mmCIF file of C-alpha atoms and ligand atoms in Angstrom:
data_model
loop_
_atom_site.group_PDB
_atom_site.id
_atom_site.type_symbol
_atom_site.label_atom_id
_atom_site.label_comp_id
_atom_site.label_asym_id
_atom_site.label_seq_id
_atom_site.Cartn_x
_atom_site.Cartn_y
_atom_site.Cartn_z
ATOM 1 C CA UNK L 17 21.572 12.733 -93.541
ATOM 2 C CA UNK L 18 19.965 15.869 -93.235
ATOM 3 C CA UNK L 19 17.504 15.867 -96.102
ATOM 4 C CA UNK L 20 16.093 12.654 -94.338
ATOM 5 C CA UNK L 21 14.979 14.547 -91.006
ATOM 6 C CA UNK L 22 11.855 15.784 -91.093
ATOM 7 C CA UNK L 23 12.213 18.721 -88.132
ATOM 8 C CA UNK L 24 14.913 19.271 -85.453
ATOM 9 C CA UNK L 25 13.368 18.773 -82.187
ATOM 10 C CA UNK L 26 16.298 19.169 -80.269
ATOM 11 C CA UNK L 27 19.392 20.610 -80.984
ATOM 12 C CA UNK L 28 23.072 19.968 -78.995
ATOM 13 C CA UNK L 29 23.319 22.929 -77.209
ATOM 14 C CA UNK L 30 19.517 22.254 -75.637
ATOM 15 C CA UNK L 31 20.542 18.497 -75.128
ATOM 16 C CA UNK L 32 23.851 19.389 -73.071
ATOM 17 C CA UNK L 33 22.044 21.878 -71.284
ATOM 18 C CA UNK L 34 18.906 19.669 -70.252
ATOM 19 C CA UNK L 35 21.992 16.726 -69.398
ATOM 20 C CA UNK L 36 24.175 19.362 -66.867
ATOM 21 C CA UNK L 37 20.392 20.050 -65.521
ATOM 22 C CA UNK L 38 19.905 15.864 -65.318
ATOM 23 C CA UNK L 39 23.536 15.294 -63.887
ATOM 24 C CA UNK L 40 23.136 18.198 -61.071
ATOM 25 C CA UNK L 41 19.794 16.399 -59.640
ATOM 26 C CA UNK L 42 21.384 12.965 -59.785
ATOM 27 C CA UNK L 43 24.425 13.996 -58.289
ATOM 28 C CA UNK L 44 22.578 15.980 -55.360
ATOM 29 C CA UNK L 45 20.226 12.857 -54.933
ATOM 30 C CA UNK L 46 22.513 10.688 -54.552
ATOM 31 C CA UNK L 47 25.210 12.343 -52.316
ATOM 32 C CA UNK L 48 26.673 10.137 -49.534
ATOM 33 C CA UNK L 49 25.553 6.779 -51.559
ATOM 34 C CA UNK L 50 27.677 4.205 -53.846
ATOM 35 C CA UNK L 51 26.223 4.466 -57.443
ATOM 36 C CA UNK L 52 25.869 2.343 -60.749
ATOM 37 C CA UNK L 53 24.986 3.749 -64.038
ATOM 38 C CA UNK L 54 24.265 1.273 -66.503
ATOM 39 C CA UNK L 55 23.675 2.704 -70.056
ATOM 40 C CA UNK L 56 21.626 0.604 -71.767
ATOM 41 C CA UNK L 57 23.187 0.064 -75.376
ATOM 42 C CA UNK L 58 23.489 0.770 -78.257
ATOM 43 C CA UNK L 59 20.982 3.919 -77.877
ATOM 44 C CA UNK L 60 22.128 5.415 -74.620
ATOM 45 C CA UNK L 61 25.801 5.406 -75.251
ATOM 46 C CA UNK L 62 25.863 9.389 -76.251
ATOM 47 C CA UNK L 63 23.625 10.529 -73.330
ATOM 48 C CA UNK L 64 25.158 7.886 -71.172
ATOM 49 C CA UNK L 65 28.393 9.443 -71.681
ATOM 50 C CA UNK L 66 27.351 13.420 -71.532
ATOM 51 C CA UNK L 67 25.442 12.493 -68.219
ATOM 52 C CA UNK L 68 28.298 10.892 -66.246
ATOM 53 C CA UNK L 69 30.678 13.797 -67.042
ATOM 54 C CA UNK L 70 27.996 15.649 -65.366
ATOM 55 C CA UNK L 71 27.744 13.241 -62.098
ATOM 56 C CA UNK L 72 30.357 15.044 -60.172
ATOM 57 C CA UNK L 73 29.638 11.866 -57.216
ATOM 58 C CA UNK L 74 31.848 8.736 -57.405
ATOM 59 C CA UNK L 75 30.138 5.957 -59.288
ATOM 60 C CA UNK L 76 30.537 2.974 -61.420
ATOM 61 C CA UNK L 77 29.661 2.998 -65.438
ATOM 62 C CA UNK L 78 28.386 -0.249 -67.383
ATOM 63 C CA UNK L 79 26.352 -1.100 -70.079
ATOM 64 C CA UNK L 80 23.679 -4.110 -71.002
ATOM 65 C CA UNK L 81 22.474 -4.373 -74.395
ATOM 66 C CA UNK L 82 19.446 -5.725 -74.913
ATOM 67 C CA UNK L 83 17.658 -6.370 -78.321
ATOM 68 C CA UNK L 84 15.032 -3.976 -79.533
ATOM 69 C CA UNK L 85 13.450 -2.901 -82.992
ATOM 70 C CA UNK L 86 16.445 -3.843 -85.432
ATOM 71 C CA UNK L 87 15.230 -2.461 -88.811
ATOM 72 C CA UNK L 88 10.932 -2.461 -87.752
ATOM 73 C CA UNK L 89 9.640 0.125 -85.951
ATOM 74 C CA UNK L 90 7.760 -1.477 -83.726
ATOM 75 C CA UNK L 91 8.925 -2.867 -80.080
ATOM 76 C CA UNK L 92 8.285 -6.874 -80.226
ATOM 77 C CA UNK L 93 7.559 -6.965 -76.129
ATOM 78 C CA UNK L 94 10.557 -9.467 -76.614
ATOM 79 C CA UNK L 95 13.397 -8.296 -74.469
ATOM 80 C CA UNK L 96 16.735 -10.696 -74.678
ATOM 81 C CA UNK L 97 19.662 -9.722 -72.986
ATOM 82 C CA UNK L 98 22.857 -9.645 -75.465
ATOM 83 C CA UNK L 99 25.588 -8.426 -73.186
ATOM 84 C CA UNK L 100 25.384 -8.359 -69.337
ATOM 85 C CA UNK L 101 26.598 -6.311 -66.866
ATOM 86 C CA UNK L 102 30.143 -6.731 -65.525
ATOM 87 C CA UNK L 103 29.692 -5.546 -62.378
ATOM 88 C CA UNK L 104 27.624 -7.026 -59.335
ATOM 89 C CA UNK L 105 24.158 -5.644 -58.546
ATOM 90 C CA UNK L 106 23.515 -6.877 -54.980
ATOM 91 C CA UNK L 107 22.964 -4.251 -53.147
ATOM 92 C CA UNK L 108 23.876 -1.433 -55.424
ATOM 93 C CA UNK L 109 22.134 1.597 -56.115
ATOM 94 C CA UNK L 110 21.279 1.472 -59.811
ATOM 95 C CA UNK L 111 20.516 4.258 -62.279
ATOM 96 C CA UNK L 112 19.153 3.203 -65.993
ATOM 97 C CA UNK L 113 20.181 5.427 -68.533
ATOM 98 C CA UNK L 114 17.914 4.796 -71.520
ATOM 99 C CA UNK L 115 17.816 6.887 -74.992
ATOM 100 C CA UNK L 116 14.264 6.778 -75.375
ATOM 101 C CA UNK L 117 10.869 5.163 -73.215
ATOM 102 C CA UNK L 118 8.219 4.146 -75.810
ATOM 103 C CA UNK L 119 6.081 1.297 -74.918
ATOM 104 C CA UNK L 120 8.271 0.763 -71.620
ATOM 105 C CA UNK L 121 8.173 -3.058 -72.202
ATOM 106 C CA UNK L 122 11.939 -3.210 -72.243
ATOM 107 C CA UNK L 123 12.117 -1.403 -69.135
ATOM 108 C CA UNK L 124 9.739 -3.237 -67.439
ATOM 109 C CA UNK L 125 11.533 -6.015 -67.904
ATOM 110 C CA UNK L 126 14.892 -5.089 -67.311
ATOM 111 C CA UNK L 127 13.215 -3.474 -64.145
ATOM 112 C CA UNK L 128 12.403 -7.029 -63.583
ATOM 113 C CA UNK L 129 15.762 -8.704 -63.823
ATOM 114 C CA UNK L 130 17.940 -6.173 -62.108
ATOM 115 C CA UNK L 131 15.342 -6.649 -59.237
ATOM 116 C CA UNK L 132 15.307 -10.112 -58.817
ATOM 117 C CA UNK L 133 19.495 -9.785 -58.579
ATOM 118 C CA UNK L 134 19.097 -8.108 -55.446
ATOM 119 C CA UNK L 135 19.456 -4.465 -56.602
ATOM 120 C CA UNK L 136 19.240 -2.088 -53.267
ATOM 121 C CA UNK L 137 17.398 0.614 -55.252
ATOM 122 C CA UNK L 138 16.338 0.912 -59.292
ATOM 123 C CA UNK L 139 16.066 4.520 -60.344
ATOM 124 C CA UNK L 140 15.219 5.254 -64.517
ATOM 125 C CA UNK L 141 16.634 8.234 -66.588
ATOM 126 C CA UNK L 142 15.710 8.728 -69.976
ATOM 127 C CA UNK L 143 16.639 11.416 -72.390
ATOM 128 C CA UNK L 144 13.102 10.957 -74.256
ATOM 129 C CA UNK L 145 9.929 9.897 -73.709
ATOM 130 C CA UNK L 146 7.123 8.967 -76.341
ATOM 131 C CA UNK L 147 4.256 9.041 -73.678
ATOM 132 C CA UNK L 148 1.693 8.389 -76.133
ATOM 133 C CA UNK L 149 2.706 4.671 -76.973
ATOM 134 C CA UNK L 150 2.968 3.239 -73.216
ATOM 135 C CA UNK L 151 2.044 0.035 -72.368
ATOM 136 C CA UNK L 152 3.757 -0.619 -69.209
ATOM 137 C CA UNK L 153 3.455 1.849 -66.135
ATOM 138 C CA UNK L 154 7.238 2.457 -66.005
ATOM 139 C CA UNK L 155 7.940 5.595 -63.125
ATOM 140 C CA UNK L 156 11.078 7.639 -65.304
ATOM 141 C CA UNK L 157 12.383 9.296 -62.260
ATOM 142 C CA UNK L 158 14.503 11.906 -64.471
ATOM 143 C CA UNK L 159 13.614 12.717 -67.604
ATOM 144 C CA UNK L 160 15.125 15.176 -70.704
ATOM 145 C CA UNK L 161 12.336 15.661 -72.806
ATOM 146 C CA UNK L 162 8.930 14.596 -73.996
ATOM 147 C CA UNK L 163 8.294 13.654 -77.747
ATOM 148 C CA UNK L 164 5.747 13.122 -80.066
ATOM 149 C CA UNK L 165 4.638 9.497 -81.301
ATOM 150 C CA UNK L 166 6.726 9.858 -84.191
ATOM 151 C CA UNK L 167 9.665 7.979 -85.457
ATOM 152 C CA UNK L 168 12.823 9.859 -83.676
ATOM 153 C CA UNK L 169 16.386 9.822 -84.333
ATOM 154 C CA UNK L 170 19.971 11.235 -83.371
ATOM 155 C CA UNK L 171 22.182 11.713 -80.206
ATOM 156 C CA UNK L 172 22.779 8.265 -80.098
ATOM 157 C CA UNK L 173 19.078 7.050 -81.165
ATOM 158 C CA UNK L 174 19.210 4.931 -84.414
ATOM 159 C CA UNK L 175 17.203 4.001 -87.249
ATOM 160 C CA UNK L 176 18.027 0.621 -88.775
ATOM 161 C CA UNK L 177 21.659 1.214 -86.959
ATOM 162 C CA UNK L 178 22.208 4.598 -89.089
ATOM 163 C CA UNK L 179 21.300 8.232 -87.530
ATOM 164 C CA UNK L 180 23.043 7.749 -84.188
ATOM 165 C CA UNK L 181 25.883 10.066 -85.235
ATOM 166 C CA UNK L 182 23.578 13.147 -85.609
ATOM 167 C CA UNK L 183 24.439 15.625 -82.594
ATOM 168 C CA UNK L 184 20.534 16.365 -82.342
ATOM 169 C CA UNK L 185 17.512 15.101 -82.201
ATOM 170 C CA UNK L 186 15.176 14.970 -84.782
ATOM 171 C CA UNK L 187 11.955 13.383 -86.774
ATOM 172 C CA UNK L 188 12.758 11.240 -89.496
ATOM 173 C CA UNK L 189 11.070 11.201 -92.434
ATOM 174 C CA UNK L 190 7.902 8.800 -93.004
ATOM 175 C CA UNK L 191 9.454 8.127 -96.470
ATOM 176 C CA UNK L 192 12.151 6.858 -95.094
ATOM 177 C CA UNK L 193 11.119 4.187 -92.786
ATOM 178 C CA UNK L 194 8.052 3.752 -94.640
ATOM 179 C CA UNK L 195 9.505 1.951 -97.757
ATOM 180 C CA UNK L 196 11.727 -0.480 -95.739
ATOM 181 C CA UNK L 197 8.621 -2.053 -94.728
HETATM 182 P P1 IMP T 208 10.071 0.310 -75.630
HETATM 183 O O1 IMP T 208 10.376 -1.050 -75.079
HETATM 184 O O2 IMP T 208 8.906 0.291 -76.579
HETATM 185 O O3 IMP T 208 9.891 1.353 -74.545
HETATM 186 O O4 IMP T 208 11.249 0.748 -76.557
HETATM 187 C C1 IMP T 208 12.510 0.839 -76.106
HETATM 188 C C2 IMP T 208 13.538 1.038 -77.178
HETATM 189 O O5 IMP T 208 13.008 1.116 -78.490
HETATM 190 C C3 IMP T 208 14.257 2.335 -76.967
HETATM 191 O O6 IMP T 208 15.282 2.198 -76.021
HETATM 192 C C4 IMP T 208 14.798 2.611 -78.340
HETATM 193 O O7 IMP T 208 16.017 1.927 -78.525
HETATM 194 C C5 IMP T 208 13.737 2.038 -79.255
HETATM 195 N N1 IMP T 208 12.857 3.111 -79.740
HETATM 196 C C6 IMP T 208 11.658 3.499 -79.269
HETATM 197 N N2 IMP T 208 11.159 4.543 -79.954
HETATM 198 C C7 IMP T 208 12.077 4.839 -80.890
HETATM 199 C C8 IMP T 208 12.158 5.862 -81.908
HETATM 200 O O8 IMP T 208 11.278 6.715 -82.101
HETATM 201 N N3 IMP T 208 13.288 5.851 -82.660
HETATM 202 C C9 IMP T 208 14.274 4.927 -82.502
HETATM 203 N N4 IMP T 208 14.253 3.983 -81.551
HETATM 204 C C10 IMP T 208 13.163 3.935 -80.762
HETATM 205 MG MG1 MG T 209 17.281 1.512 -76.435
#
């Protein structure tokens, strides 16, 4: 798998670090309140899962999945919802735990939904952000790292489902997205 990334932008030991960083805020911002992470899947599932080891608060964990890129690299704007929550949102303080904000459609609409079922409060942290691609004016309230517009993968983050099992975070290739297309 290595020969296909391009550069290491990240590696685990700066990831973990940056999380313990992410968990101490959220845990001190939260203090005194009930709280709901929902990972969203199948990209958050690594960070999700570092982070709430370091949320030393009582809270719930859940995940969505919505759909996203599949094997293009391009978001559609189409958001569908694949597997719901199993806990109630009324009321609830929610945290999103995304893998990556790129365009922000799929959190603007997720924003969306979780709002309109009565959430008390909707708080966003991602471990990445590709500012340069934003369409939506999404406020990521904790945030790991900025990254270039380039296509990224590991620590959970996927290219046509493979990569995710990489304990960094790195560039892929252009050659190897490039002649799926
Ligand atoms: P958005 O709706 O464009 O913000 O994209 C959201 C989702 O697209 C992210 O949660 C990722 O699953 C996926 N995505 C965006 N950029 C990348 C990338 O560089 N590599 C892999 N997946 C990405
Ligand atoms: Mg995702």
């Amino acid at each position: 798998m290595r020969e296909d990334i391009k550069e290491i932008l990240f590696t685990e030991e700066q990831i973990i670090e940056k999380v313990k960083e992410l968990g101490a805020q959220i845990s001190k911002d939260y203090k005194g309140e009930d709280l709901l992470v929902v990972g969203i899947l199948k990209g958050s599932v690594i960070f999700a899962s570092e982070l709430a080891k370091n949320i030393t608060i009582p809270c719930e964990l859940d995940f969505m999945a919505v759909s996203s890129y599949g094997k293009a690299s391009e978001s559609s704007g189409v958001v569908r919802i694949l597997k719901d929550l199993d806990n109630h949102v009324e009321g609830k303080n929610i945290l999103i735990v995304e893998d990556i904000v790129d365009t922000g459609l799929t959190l603007s609409y997720l924003l969306k939904y979780l709002e309109d079922r009565g959430a008390k409060s909707i708080e966003i942290v991602s471990l990445l952000n590709k500012e340069a691609r934003r369409k939506a004016n999404i406020d990521v309230k904790y945030l790991g790292f900025n990254v270039p517009d380039e296509f990224i993968v590991g620590y959970g983050i996927d290219y046509a489902e493979k990569y995710r099992n990489l304990p960094y975070i790195g560039i892929l290739k252009r050659e190897v997205y490039e002649k799926n297309k």
